[in-house]
Tab-separated table of C-alpha atoms in Angstrom:
chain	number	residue	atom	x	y	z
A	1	UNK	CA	123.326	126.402	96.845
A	2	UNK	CA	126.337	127.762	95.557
A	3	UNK	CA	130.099	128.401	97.545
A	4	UNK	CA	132.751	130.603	96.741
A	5	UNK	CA	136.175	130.820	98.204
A	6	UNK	CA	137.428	133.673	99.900
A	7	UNK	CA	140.210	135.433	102.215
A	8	UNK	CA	137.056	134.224	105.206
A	9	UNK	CA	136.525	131.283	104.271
A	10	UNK	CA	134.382	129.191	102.009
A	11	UNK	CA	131.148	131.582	101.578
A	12	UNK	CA	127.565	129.935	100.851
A	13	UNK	CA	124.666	131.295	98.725
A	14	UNK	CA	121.873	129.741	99.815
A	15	UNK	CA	118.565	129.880	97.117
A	16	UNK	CA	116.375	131.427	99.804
A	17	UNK	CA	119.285	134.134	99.664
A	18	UNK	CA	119.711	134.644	95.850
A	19	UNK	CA	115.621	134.884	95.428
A	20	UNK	CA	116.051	137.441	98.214
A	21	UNK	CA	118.582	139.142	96.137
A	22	UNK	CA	116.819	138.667	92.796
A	23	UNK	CA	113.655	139.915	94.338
A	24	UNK	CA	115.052	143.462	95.808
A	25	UNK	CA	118.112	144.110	93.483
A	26	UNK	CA	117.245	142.742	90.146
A	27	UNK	CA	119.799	144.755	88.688
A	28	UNK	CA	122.270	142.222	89.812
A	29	UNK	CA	120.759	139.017	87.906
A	30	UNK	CA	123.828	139.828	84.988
A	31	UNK	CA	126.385	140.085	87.865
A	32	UNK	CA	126.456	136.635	89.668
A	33	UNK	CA	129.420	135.361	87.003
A	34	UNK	CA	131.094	138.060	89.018
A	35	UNK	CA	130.345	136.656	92.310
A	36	UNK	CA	133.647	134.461	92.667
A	37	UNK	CA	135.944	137.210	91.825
A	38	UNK	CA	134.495	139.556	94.239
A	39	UNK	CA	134.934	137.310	97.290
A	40	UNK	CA	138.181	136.121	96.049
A	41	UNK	CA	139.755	139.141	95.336
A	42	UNK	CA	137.618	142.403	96.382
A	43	UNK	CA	139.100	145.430	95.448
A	44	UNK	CA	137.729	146.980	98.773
A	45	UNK	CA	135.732	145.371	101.888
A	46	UNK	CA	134.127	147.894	104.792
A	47	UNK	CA	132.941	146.557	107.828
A	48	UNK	CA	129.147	146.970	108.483
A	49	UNK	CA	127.870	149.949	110.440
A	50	UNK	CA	125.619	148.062	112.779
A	51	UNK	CA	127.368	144.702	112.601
A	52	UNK	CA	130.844	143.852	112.881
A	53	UNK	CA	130.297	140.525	112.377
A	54	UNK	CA	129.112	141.508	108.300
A	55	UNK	CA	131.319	142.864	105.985
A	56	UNK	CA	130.434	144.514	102.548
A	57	UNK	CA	132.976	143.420	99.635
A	58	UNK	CA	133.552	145.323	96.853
A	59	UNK	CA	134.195	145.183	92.371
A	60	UNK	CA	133.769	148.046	90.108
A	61	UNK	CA	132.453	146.142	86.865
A	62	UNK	CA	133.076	148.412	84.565
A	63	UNK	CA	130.780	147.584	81.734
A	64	UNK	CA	128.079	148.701	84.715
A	65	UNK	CA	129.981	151.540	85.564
A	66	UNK	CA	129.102	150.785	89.613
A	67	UNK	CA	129.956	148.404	92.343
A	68	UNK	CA	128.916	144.781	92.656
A	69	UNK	CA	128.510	145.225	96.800
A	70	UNK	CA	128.223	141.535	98.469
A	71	UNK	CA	127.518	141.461	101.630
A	72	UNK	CA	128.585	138.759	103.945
A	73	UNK	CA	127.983	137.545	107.688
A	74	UNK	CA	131.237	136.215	108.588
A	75	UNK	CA	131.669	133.769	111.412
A	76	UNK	CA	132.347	129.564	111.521
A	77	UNK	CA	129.920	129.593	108.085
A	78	UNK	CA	130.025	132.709	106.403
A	79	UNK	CA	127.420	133.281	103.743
A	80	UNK	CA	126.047	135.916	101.653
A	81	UNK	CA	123.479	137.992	103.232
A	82	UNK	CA	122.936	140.028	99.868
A	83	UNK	CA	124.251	141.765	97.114
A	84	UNK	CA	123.420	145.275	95.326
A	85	UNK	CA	124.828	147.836	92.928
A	86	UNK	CA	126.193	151.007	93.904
A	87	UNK	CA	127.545	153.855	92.089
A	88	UNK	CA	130.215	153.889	95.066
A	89	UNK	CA	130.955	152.186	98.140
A	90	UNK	CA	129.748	152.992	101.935
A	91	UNK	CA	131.978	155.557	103.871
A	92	UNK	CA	133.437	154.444	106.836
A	93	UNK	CA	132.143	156.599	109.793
A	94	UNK	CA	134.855	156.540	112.370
């Protein structure tokens, strides 16, 4: 299990969540180092569509040239749901 600070608190990883991510986004294995600076500083976070209790935080890594997209179920415990790579992040549908 892994934590990371952040502006919502101290966020966990859990295993069962990082096989989860390893499983369906593989691409990310080479981003976790990147994990820390995302919560602690994302350049952009978007509230979920379906769920405003998750919020998607967002880091270009260049190198990649796309988004490291964590997303996080914020409450008393917040912890990471998943993470992905996009070439740019989720609209906001008002």
């Amino acid at each position: 299990m892994q934590r990371f600070v952040s502006a919502y608190g101290v966020v966990t990883l859990t295993e069962e969540r990082k096989k989860h991510i390893l499983a369906f986004h593989p691409d990310v294995t080479r981003c976790f180092p990147h994990f820390a600076q995302t919560l602690a500083e994302p350049e952009l976070t978007l509230p979920s569509r379906s769920d405003p209790s998750v919020l998607i935080c967002y880091r270009f890594l260049p190198r990649r040239r796309k988004y490291l997209a964590i997303v996080l179920k914020v409450g008393l415990e917040p912890f990471v749901l998943t993470a992905y790579l996009a070439k740019k992040p989720k609209r906001i549908i008002l």
